[in-house]
Coordinates of N, CA and C in Angstrom, one line a residue:
M26 N 0.9 -1.2 0.0 CA 0.0 0.0 0.0 C 0.9 1.2 0.0
T27 N 0.6 2.2 -0.9 CA 1.4 3.4 -1.0 C 1.1 4.4 0.1
S28 N 2.0 5.3 0.4 CA 1.7 6.3 1.4 C 0.5 7.2 1.0
S29 N 0.4 7.4 -0.4 CA -0.7 8.2 -0.9 C -2.1 7.6 -0.6
S30 N -2.1 6.2 -0.7 CA -3.4 5.5 -0.5 C -3.7 5.5 0.9
R31 N -2.7 5.7 1.8 CA -3.0 5.6 3.3 C -3.6 7.0 3.8
K32 N -3.4 8.0 3.0 CA -4.0 9.3 3.4 C -5.5 9.3 3.4
P33 N -6.1 10.1 4.3 CA -7.6 10.2 4.2 C -8.0 10.7 2.9
A34 N -9.2 10.2 2.4 CA -9.7 10.6 1.1 C -9.8 12.1 0.9
S35 N -10.2 12.8 2.0 CA -10.3 14.2 1.9 C -9.0 14.9 1.6
L36 N -7.9 14.4 2.2 CA -6.6 15.0 2.0 C -6.1 14.7 0.6
R37 N -6.4 13.5 0.1 CA -6.1 13.2 -1.3 C -6.8 14.1 -2.3
V38 N -8.0 14.4 -2.0 CA -8.8 15.3 -2.9 C -8.1 16.7 -2.8
I39 N -7.8 17.2 -1.7 CA -7.2 18.5 -1.5 C -5.9 18.5 -2.3
W40 N -5.1 17.5 -2.2 CA -3.8 17.4 -2.8 C -3.9 17.4 -4.4
Q41 N -4.9 16.6 -4.8 CA -5.1 16.5 -6.3 C -5.6 17.8 -6.8
A42 N -6.5 18.5 -6.1 CA -7.0 19.8 -6.5 C -5.8 20.8 -6.6
L43 N -4.9 20.8 -5.6 CA -3.7 21.7 -5.6 C -2.9 21.4 -6.8
K44 N -2.6 20.2 -7.1 CA -1.8 19.8 -8.3 C -2.5 20.3 -9.6
T45 N -3.8 20.1 -9.7 CA -4.5 20.5 -10.9 C -4.5 22.0 -11.0
W46 N -4.7 22.7 -9.9 CA -4.7 24.2 -10.0 C -3.3 24.6 -10.4
Y47 N -2.2 24.0 -9.9 CA -0.9 24.4 -10.2 C -0.6 24.2 -11.7
D48 N -1.0 23.1 -12.2 CA -0.8 22.8 -13.6 C -1.5 23.8 -14.6
D49 N -2.6 24.4 -14.1 CA -3.4 25.3 -15.0 C -3.5 26.6 -14.3
W50 N -2.5 27.0 -13.6 CA -2.6 28.2 -12.7 C -2.9 29.5 -13.5
F51 N -2.3 29.7 -14.6 CA -2.4 31.0 -15.3 C -3.9 31.1 -15.8
N52 N -4.4 30.1 -16.4 CA -5.7 30.1 -16.9 C -6.7 30.3 -15.8
L53 N -6.5 29.6 -14.6 CA -7.4 29.8 -13.5 C -7.3 31.1 -12.8
F54 N -6.1 31.7 -12.9 CA -5.9 33.1 -12.4 C -6.8 34.0 -13.2
I55 N -6.8 33.9 -14.5 CA -7.6 34.8 -15.3 C -9.1 34.6 -15.0
L56 N -9.5 33.3 -15.0 CA -10.9 33.0 -14.7 C -11.3 33.5 -13.3
N57 N -10.4 33.3 -12.3 CA -10.6 33.7 -10.9 C -10.9 35.2 -10.9
F58 N -10.0 36.0 -11.6 CA -10.1 37.4 -11.6 C -11.4 37.9 -12.2
L59 N -11.9 37.2 -13.3 CA -13.1 37.6 -13.9 C -14.3 37.3 -13.0
V60 N -14.3 36.2 -12.3 CA -15.3 35.9 -11.4 C -15.4 36.9 -10.2
D61 N -14.2 37.3 -9.7 CA -14.1 38.3 -8.6 C -14.8 39.6 -9.1
L62 N -14.4 40.0 -10.3 CA -15.0 41.3 -10.8 C -16.5 41.2 -11.0
S63 N -17.0 40.0 -11.4 CA -18.4 39.8 -11.6 C -19.2 40.1 -10.3
W64 N -18.7 39.8 -9.2 CA -19.4 40.0 -7.9 C -19.6 41.5 -7.6
L65 N -18.8 42.3 -8.2 CA -19.0 43.8 -8.0 C -20.3 44.2 -8.7
T66 N -20.8 43.5 -9.7 CA -22.0 43.8 -10.3 C -23.2 43.3 -9.6
I67 N -23.0 42.4 -8.7 CA -24.0 41.6 -7.9 C -24.7 40.6 -8.8
I68 N -25.4 41.1 -9.8 CA -26.3 40.2 -10.6 C -25.5 39.2 -11.4
L69 N -24.3 39.5 -11.8 CA -23.5 38.5 -12.5 C -22.6 37.6 -11.6
G70 N -22.6 37.9 -10.4 CA -21.8 37.1 -9.4 C -22.2 35.6 -9.4
P71 N -23.4 35.2 -9.1 CA -23.8 33.8 -9.1 C -23.6 33.1 -10.4
P72 N -24.0 33.7 -11.6 CA -23.8 33.0 -12.8 C -22.4 32.7 -13.2
M73 N -21.5 33.7 -12.9 CA -20.1 33.5 -13.2 C -19.5 32.5 -12.2
L74 N -20.0 32.4 -11.0 CA -19.5 31.4 -10.1 C -19.9 30.0 -10.6
F75 N -21.1 29.9 -11.1 CA -21.5 28.6 -11.7 C -20.7 28.3 -12.9
G76 N -20.4 29.3 -13.7 CA -19.5 29.1 -14.9 C -18.1 28.6 -14.5
L77 N -17.6 29.1 -13.4 CA -16.3 28.7 -12.9 C -16.4 27.2 -12.4
Y78 N -17.6 26.9 -11.8 CA -17.8 25.5 -11.4 C -17.8 24.5 -12.5
E79 N -18.4 25.0 -13.7 CA -18.4 24.1 -14.8 C -17.0 23.9 -15.3
I80 N -16.2 25.0 -15.3 CA -14.7 24.8 -15.7 C -14.1 23.9 -14.7
G81 N -14.4 24.0 -13.4 CA -13.8 23.1 -12.4 C -14.2 21.6 -12.7
N82 N -15.5 21.4 -13.1 CA -15.9 20.1 -13.4 C -15.2 19.5 -14.6
E83 N -14.9 20.3 -15.6 CA -14.2 19.9 -16.7 C -12.7 19.5 -16.3
L84 N -12.1 20.3 -15.4 CA -10.8 20.0 -14.9 C -10.7 18.7 -14.2
A85 N -11.8 18.4 -13.4 CA -11.8 17.2 -12.6 C -11.9 16.0 -13.5
H86 N -12.3 16.2 -14.8 CA -12.4 15.1 -15.8 C -11.3 15.3 -16.8
G87 N -10.3 16.1 -16.5 CA -9.1 16.1 -17.4 C -9.2 17.1 -18.6
R88 N -10.0 18.1 -18.5 CA -10.1 19.0 -19.6 C -10.2 20.4 -19.2
S89 N -9.4 21.3 -19.8 CA -9.3 22.7 -19.4 C -10.0 23.6 -20.4
N90 N -10.7 24.6 -19.9 CA -11.4 25.6 -20.8 C -11.0 27.0 -20.3
G91 N -11.2 27.9 -21.2 CA -10.8 29.3 -21.0 C -12.0 30.2 -20.7
A92 N -11.7 31.5 -20.9 CA -12.7 32.6 -20.6 C -13.9 32.5 -21.4
G93 N -13.8 32.2 -22.7 CA -15.0 32.1 -23.5 C -16.0 31.1 -23.0
E94 N -15.5 29.9 -22.6 CA -16.4 28.9 -22.0 C -17.0 29.4 -20.7
L95 N -16.2 30.1 -19.9 CA -16.7 30.6 -18.7 C -17.9 31.5 -18.9
F96 N -17.9 32.4 -19.8 CA -19.0 33.3 -20.1 C -20.2 32.5 -20.7
R97 N -19.9 31.5 -21.5 CA -21.0 30.7 -22.1 C -21.7 29.9 -21.0
A98 N -20.9 29.4 -20.1 CA -21.4 28.6 -19.0 C -22.3 29.5 -18.0
A99 N -21.8 30.7 -17.8 CA -22.5 31.6 -16.9 C -23.9 31.9 -17.5
K100 N -23.9 32.1 -18.8 CA -25.2 32.3 -19.5 C -26.1 31.1 -19.3
R101 N -25.6 29.9 -19.5 CA -26.4 28.7 -19.4 C -27.0 28.5 -18.1
H102 N -26.3 28.9 -17.0 CA -26.7 28.6 -15.7 C -27.2 29.8 -14.9
F103 N -27.6 30.8 -15.7 CA -28.0 32.1 -15.0 C -29.1 31.9 -14.0
W104 N -30.2 31.3 -14.5 CA -31.4 31.2 -13.6 C -31.1 30.2 -12.5
A105 N -30.4 29.1 -12.8 CA -30.1 28.1 -11.7 C -29.3 28.7 -10.7
S106 N -28.3 29.5 -11.1 CA -27.4 30.1 -10.1 C -28.1 31.1 -9.2
W107 N -29.1 31.8 -9.7 CA -29.9 32.7 -8.8 C -30.9 32.0 -8.0
L108 N -31.4 30.8 -8.4 CA -32.2 30.0 -7.6 C -31.4 29.5 -6.4
W109 N -30.1 29.0 -6.7 CA -29.2 28.6 -5.6 C -29.0 29.8 -4.6
M110 N -28.7 30.9 -5.2 CA -28.5 32.1 -4.3 C -29.7 32.4 -3.5
L111 N -30.9 32.3 -4.1 CA -32.1 32.6 -3.3 C -32.3 31.6 -2.2
F112 N -32.0 30.3 -2.4 CA -32.1 29.3 -1.3 C -31.1 29.7 -0.2
N113 N -29.9 30.2 -0.5 CA -28.9 30.5 0.5 C -29.4 31.8 1.3
I114 N -30.0 32.7 0.6 CA -30.4 34.0 1.3 C -31.6 33.6 2.2
I115 N -32.5 32.8 1.8 CA -33.6 32.4 2.6 C -33.2 31.7 3.9
V116 N -32.3 30.7 3.7 CA -31.8 29.9 4.8 C -31.0 30.8 5.8
L117 N -30.2 31.7 5.3 CA -29.5 32.7 6.1 C -30.4 33.5 6.9
I118 N -31.5 34.1 6.3 CA -32.4 34.9 7.0 C -33.2 34.1 8.1
V119 N -33.6 32.9 7.7 CA -34.3 32.1 8.7 C -33.5 31.7 9.9
V120 N -32.2 31.4 9.7 CA -31.3 31.0 10.8 C -31.0 32.2 11.6
L121 N -30.7 33.3 11.0 CA -30.3 34.5 11.8 C -31.5 35.1 12.6
V122 N -32.7 35.1 12.0 CA -33.9 35.6 12.7 C -34.3 34.7 13.9
N123 N -34.2 33.4 13.7 CA -34.6 32.5 14.7 C -33.6 32.5 15.8
V124 N -32.3 32.4 15.5 CA -31.3 32.4 16.5 C -31.4 33.7 17.4
T125 N -31.5 34.8 16.7 CA -31.6 36.1 17.4 C -32.8 36.2 18.3
F126 N -34.0 35.7 17.8 CA -35.2 35.8 18.5 C -35.2 34.9 19.8
Y127 N -34.8 33.6 19.6 CA -34.8 32.7 20.7 C -33.7 33.0 21.7
W128 N -32.6 33.5 21.2 CA -31.5 33.8 22.1 C -31.9 35.0 23.1
R129 N -32.6 35.9 22.6 CA -33.1 37.1 23.4 C -34.1 36.6 24.5
L130 N -34.8 35.5 24.2 CA -35.8 35.1 25.2 C -35.0 34.6 26.5
G131 N -33.9 34.0 26.3 CA -33.1 33.7 27.5 C -33.6 32.5 28.3
K132 N -34.5 31.7 27.8 CA -35.1 30.6 28.5 C -34.3 29.3 28.1
S133 N -34.4 28.3 29.0 CA -33.6 27.1 28.8 C -34.1 26.4 27.5
W134 N -35.4 26.4 27.3 CA -35.9 25.7 26.1 C -35.6 26.5 24.8
S135 N -35.5 27.9 25.0 CA -35.1 28.7 23.8 C -33.7 28.4 23.4
I136 N -32.8 28.1 24.3 CA -31.4 27.8 24.0 C -31.3 26.6 23.2
V137 N -32.2 25.6 23.5 CA -32.2 24.4 22.7 C -32.6 24.7 21.2
L138 N -33.6 25.6 21.1 CA -34.0 26.0 19.7 C -32.8 26.8 19.0
V139 N -32.1 27.6 19.8 CA -31.0 28.3 19.2 C -30.0 27.3 18.7
S140 N -29.7 26.2 19.5 CA -28.8 25.2 19.1 C -29.2 24.5 17.8
I141 N -30.5 24.2 17.7 CA -31.1 23.5 16.6 C -30.9 24.3 15.3
F142 N -31.2 25.6 15.4 CA -31.1 26.5 14.2 C -29.7 26.7 13.8
L143 N -28.8 26.8 14.8 CA -27.4 26.9 14.5 C -26.8 25.7 13.8
F144 N -27.3 24.5 14.3 CA -26.9 23.3 13.6 C -27.4 23.2 12.2
M145 N -28.6 23.7 12.0 CA -29.2 23.7 10.6 C -28.3 24.6 9.7
G146 N -27.9 25.8 10.3 CA -27.1 26.7 9.5 C -25.7 26.1 9.2
V147 N -25.1 25.4 10.1 CA -23.8 24.8 9.9 C -24.0 23.6 8.9
F148 N -25.0 22.9 9.0 CA -25.3 21.7 8.1 C -25.5 22.3 6.7
W149 N -26.2 23.3 6.6 CA -26.5 23.9 5.2 C -25.1 24.4 4.6
A150 N -24.3 25.1 5.5 CA -23.1 25.6 5.0 C -22.2 24.5 4.5
G151 N -22.2 23.4 5.3 CA -21.4 22.2 4.9 C -21.8 21.6 3.6
M152 N -23.1 21.6 3.4 CA -23.6 21.1 2.1 C -23.1 21.8 0.9
Q153 N -22.8 23.1 1.1 CA -22.3 23.9 0.0 C -21.0 23.5 -0.6
V154 N -20.3 22.6 0.2 CA -19.0 22.0 -0.4 C -19.4 21.3 -1.7
Y155 N -20.6 20.7 -1.7 CA -20.9 19.8 -2.8 C -22.0 20.3 -3.8
V156 N -22.8 21.2 -3.4 CA -24.1 21.5 -4.1 C -23.8 21.8 -5.6
I157 N -23.0 22.9 -5.9 CA -22.9 23.3 -7.3 C -22.1 22.2 -8.0
A158 N -21.1 21.6 -7.4 CA -20.4 20.5 -8.1 C -21.3 19.4 -8.5
Y159 N -22.2 19.0 -7.6 CA -23.2 18.0 -7.9 C -24.0 18.4 -9.1
Y160 N -24.4 19.7 -9.1 CA -25.3 20.2 -10.2 C -24.5 20.0 -11.5
M161 N -23.2 20.3 -11.5 CA -22.5 20.2 -12.7 C -22.3 18.8 -13.2
E162 N -22.4 17.8 -12.3 CA -22.2 16.4 -12.6 C -23.5 15.9 -13.3
Q163 N -24.6 16.5 -13.1 CA -25.9 16.0 -13.6 C -26.0 16.1 -15.1
D164 N -26.6 15.1 -15.7 CA -26.9 15.2 -17.1 C -28.2 16.1 -17.2
N165 N -29.2 15.9 -16.4 CA -30.4 16.7 -16.3 C -30.3 17.6 -15.1
K166 N -29.9 18.9 -15.3 CA -29.6 19.8 -14.2 C -30.8 20.0 -13.3
S167 N -30.6 19.9 -12.0 CA -31.6 20.2 -11.0 C -30.9 20.7 -9.7
I168 N -31.2 21.9 -9.3 CA -30.7 22.5 -8.1 C -31.2 21.7 -6.9
I169 N -32.5 21.3 -7.0 CA -33.1 20.6 -5.9 C -32.4 19.3 -5.7
L170 N -32.2 18.5 -6.7 CA -31.5 17.2 -6.6 C -30.1 17.4 -6.2
A171 N -29.4 18.5 -6.6 CA -28.1 18.8 -6.2 C -28.0 19.0 -4.6
H172 N -29.0 19.7 -4.1 CA -29.1 19.9 -2.6 C -29.3 18.5 -1.9
K173 N -30.2 17.7 -2.5 CA -30.5 16.4 -1.9 C -29.2 15.6 -1.9
N174 N -28.5 15.5 -3.0 CA -27.3 14.7 -3.0 C -26.2 15.2 -2.1
A175 N -26.1 16.6 -2.0 CA -25.2 17.2 -1.1 C -25.5 16.8 0.4
A176 N -26.8 16.9 0.7 CA -27.2 16.5 2.1 C -26.9 15.1 2.4
L177 N -27.2 14.2 1.5 CA -26.9 12.8 1.7 C -25.4 12.5 1.8
T178 N -24.6 13.2 1.0 CA -23.2 13.0 1.1 C -22.6 13.5 2.4
F179 N -23.1 14.6 2.9 CA -22.7 15.1 4.2 C -23.0 14.0 5.3
L180 N -24.2 13.5 5.2 CA -24.7 12.5 6.2 C -23.8 11.2 6.1
A181 N -23.5 10.8 4.9 CA -22.8 9.6 4.7 C -21.3 9.7 5.0
S182 N -20.8 11.0 4.8 CA -19.3 11.2 5.0 C -19.1 12.5 5.9
P183 N -19.5 12.5 7.1 CA -19.4 13.7 7.9 C -18.0 14.2 8.2
G184 N -17.1 13.2 8.5 CA -15.7 13.6 8.7 C -15.0 14.2 7.5
Y185 N -15.2 13.5 6.4 CA -14.7 13.9 5.1 C -15.2 15.4 4.7
T186 N -16.5 15.6 5.0 CA -17.1 16.9 4.7 C -16.6 18.0 5.6
V187 N -16.5 17.7 6.8 CA -16.0 18.7 7.8 C -14.6 19.1 7.5
I188 N -13.7 18.2 7.1 CA -12.3 18.5 6.7 C -12.3 19.4 5.5
L189 N -13.1 19.1 4.5 CA -13.2 19.9 3.3 C -13.8 21.3 3.6
F190 N -14.8 21.3 4.4 CA -15.4 22.6 4.8 C -14.5 23.5 5.5
L191 N -13.7 22.9 6.5 CA -12.8 23.7 7.2 C -11.6 24.2 6.3
Y192 N -11.2 23.4 5.4 CA -10.2 23.8 4.5 C -10.6 25.0 3.6
D193 N -11.9 24.9 3.1 CA -12.4 26.0 2.3 C -12.6 27.2 3.1
A194 N -13.1 27.1 4.3 CA -13.4 28.2 5.2 C -12.1 28.9 5.5
I195 N -11.1 28.2 5.9 CA -9.8 28.8 6.3 C -9.2 29.5 5.1
L196 N -9.2 28.8 3.9 CA -8.7 29.4 2.7 C -9.4 30.7 2.4
L197 N -10.7 30.8 2.5 CA -11.4 32.0 2.1 C -11.2 33.1 3.2
I198 N -11.2 32.7 4.4 CA -11.0 33.7 5.5 C -9.6 34.4 5.3
I199 N -8.6 33.6 5.1 CA -7.2 34.1 4.8 C -7.2 35.0 3.6
S200 N -7.9 34.5 2.6 CA -7.9 35.3 1.3 C -8.6 36.6 1.4
F201 N -9.8 36.7 2.1 CA -10.4 37.9 2.4 C -9.6 38.9 3.2
G202 N -8.8 38.3 4.1 CA -8.0 39.1 5.0 C -6.8 39.7 4.3
L203 N -6.2 38.9 3.4 CA -5.0 39.4 2.7 C -5.3 39.9 1.3
I204 N -6.5 39.7 0.8 CA -7.0 40.2 -0.5 C -6.3 39.6 -1.7
L205 N -4.9 39.6 -1.7 CA -4.2 39.1 -2.9 C -4.6 37.6 -3.2
P206 N -4.6 36.7 -2.2 CA -5.0 35.3 -2.5 C -6.4 35.3 -3.1
L207 N -7.3 36.2 -2.7 CA -8.6 36.2 -3.2 C -8.6 36.5 -4.7
I208 N -7.8 37.4 -5.1 CA -7.7 37.8 -6.5 C -7.0 36.7 -7.3
L209 N -6.0 36.1 -6.7 CA -5.1 35.1 -7.5 C -5.7 33.7 -7.6
A210 N -6.2 33.2 -6.4 CA -6.4 31.8 -6.4 C -7.6 31.3 -5.7
A211 N -8.0 31.8 -4.5 CA -8.9 31.2 -3.6 C -10.2 30.6 -4.2
P212 N -11.0 31.4 -4.9 CA -12.3 30.9 -5.4 C -12.1 29.7 -6.3
S213 N -11.1 29.8 -7.2 CA -10.9 28.7 -8.2 C -10.4 27.5 -7.5
L214 N -9.6 27.7 -6.5 CA -9.1 26.5 -5.7 C -10.2 25.8 -5.0
V215 N -11.1 26.6 -4.4 CA -12.2 26.0 -3.7 C -13.1 25.3 -4.7
V216 N -13.3 25.8 -5.9 CA -14.2 25.2 -6.9 C -13.6 23.9 -7.4
V217 N -12.3 23.9 -7.7 CA -11.6 22.7 -8.2 C -11.7 21.6 -7.1
T218 N -11.5 22.0 -5.8 CA -11.5 21.0 -4.7 C -12.9 20.4 -4.6
S219 N -13.9 21.2 -4.7 CA -15.3 20.7 -4.6 C -15.6 19.8 -5.7
N220 N -15.2 20.1 -6.9 CA -15.5 19.2 -8.0 C -14.8 17.8 -7.9
Y221 N -13.5 17.9 -7.4 CA -12.8 16.6 -7.2 C -13.4 15.8 -6.1
A222 N -13.9 16.5 -5.1 CA -14.6 15.9 -3.9 C -15.8 15.1 -4.4
V223 N -16.6 15.7 -5.2 CA -17.9 15.1 -5.7 C -17.5 13.9 -6.6
V224 N -16.5 14.0 -7.5 CA -16.1 12.9 -8.3 C -15.6 11.7 -7.4
E225 N -14.8 12.1 -6.4 CA -14.3 11.0 -5.5 C -15.3 10.3 -4.8
R226 N -16.3 11.1 -4.3 CA -17.4 10.5 -3.5 C -18.3 9.6 -4.4
L227 N -18.5 10.0 -5.6 CA -19.3 9.2 -6.5 C -18.6 7.8 -6.8
Q228 N -17.3 7.9 -6.9 CA -16.5 6.7 -7.1 C -16.5 5.9 -5.8
A229 N -16.4 6.5 -4.7 CA -16.3 5.8 -3.4 C -17.7 5.1 -3.1
F230 N -18.8 5.7 -3.5 CA -20.1 5.1 -3.3 C -20.5 4.1 -4.4
G231 N -19.6 4.0 -5.4 CA -19.9 3.1 -6.5 C -20.9 3.5 -7.4
I232 N -21.1 4.9 -7.5 CA -22.1 5.5 -8.4 C -21.4 5.9 -9.7
H233 N -21.9 5.6 -10.8 CA -21.3 5.9 -12.1 C -21.3 7.4 -12.3
N234 N -20.2 8.0 -12.7 CA -20.2 9.4 -13.0 C -19.5 9.5 -14.4
K235 N -19.9 10.6 -15.1 CA -19.5 10.7 -16.5 C -18.0 10.9 -16.6
E236 N -17.4 10.3 -17.6 CA -16.0 10.5 -17.8 C -15.8 11.2 -19.2
R237 N -14.8 12.0 -19.2 CA -14.6 12.8 -20.5 C -13.2 12.6 -21.0
A238 N -13.1 12.7 -22.3 CA -11.8 12.5 -22.9 C -10.9 13.8 -22.6

């Protein structure tokens, strides 16, 4: 057994994503920068993020694409990306409103409800490691199904998911703090990692996933 095979699957995924990012770093830097700029417009942010995820999905299957495909993918996934964004906004509002309300009550039973809503928020955030990447793996695209698959994967592989979630969170926190990594790499690295994670989980679960030349 090789030392690589003895590593936890989540760490192998992170390492593979890092190698892939390094091999295609200049192209991903350009795409990363375009996606960063798109969020300044607000409306183009989610579609461009989905476009980047499609590029990441292609990379996970051994194929690289450039800026032209990024824009075409953003157009294809415009409405789905905003449906995903709407889901996240609704969940965030529900969690924040309920946590704030029940915390202010200061009752023993209300603290239990605070814990439940906080758990819901953390679980939802953990699901996001997979959601868009699952969507990109589907032949028939469905945001609802992508969320279902992400939730089931979290439940089936909690340790795996927590490691990837913490990796993504730390990477993004550092990037927002230092700015330069945000411009150069962080979003694209998170995207590539998520796509490799979904491909790896599908293989681990014995579920057929599409292969590309």
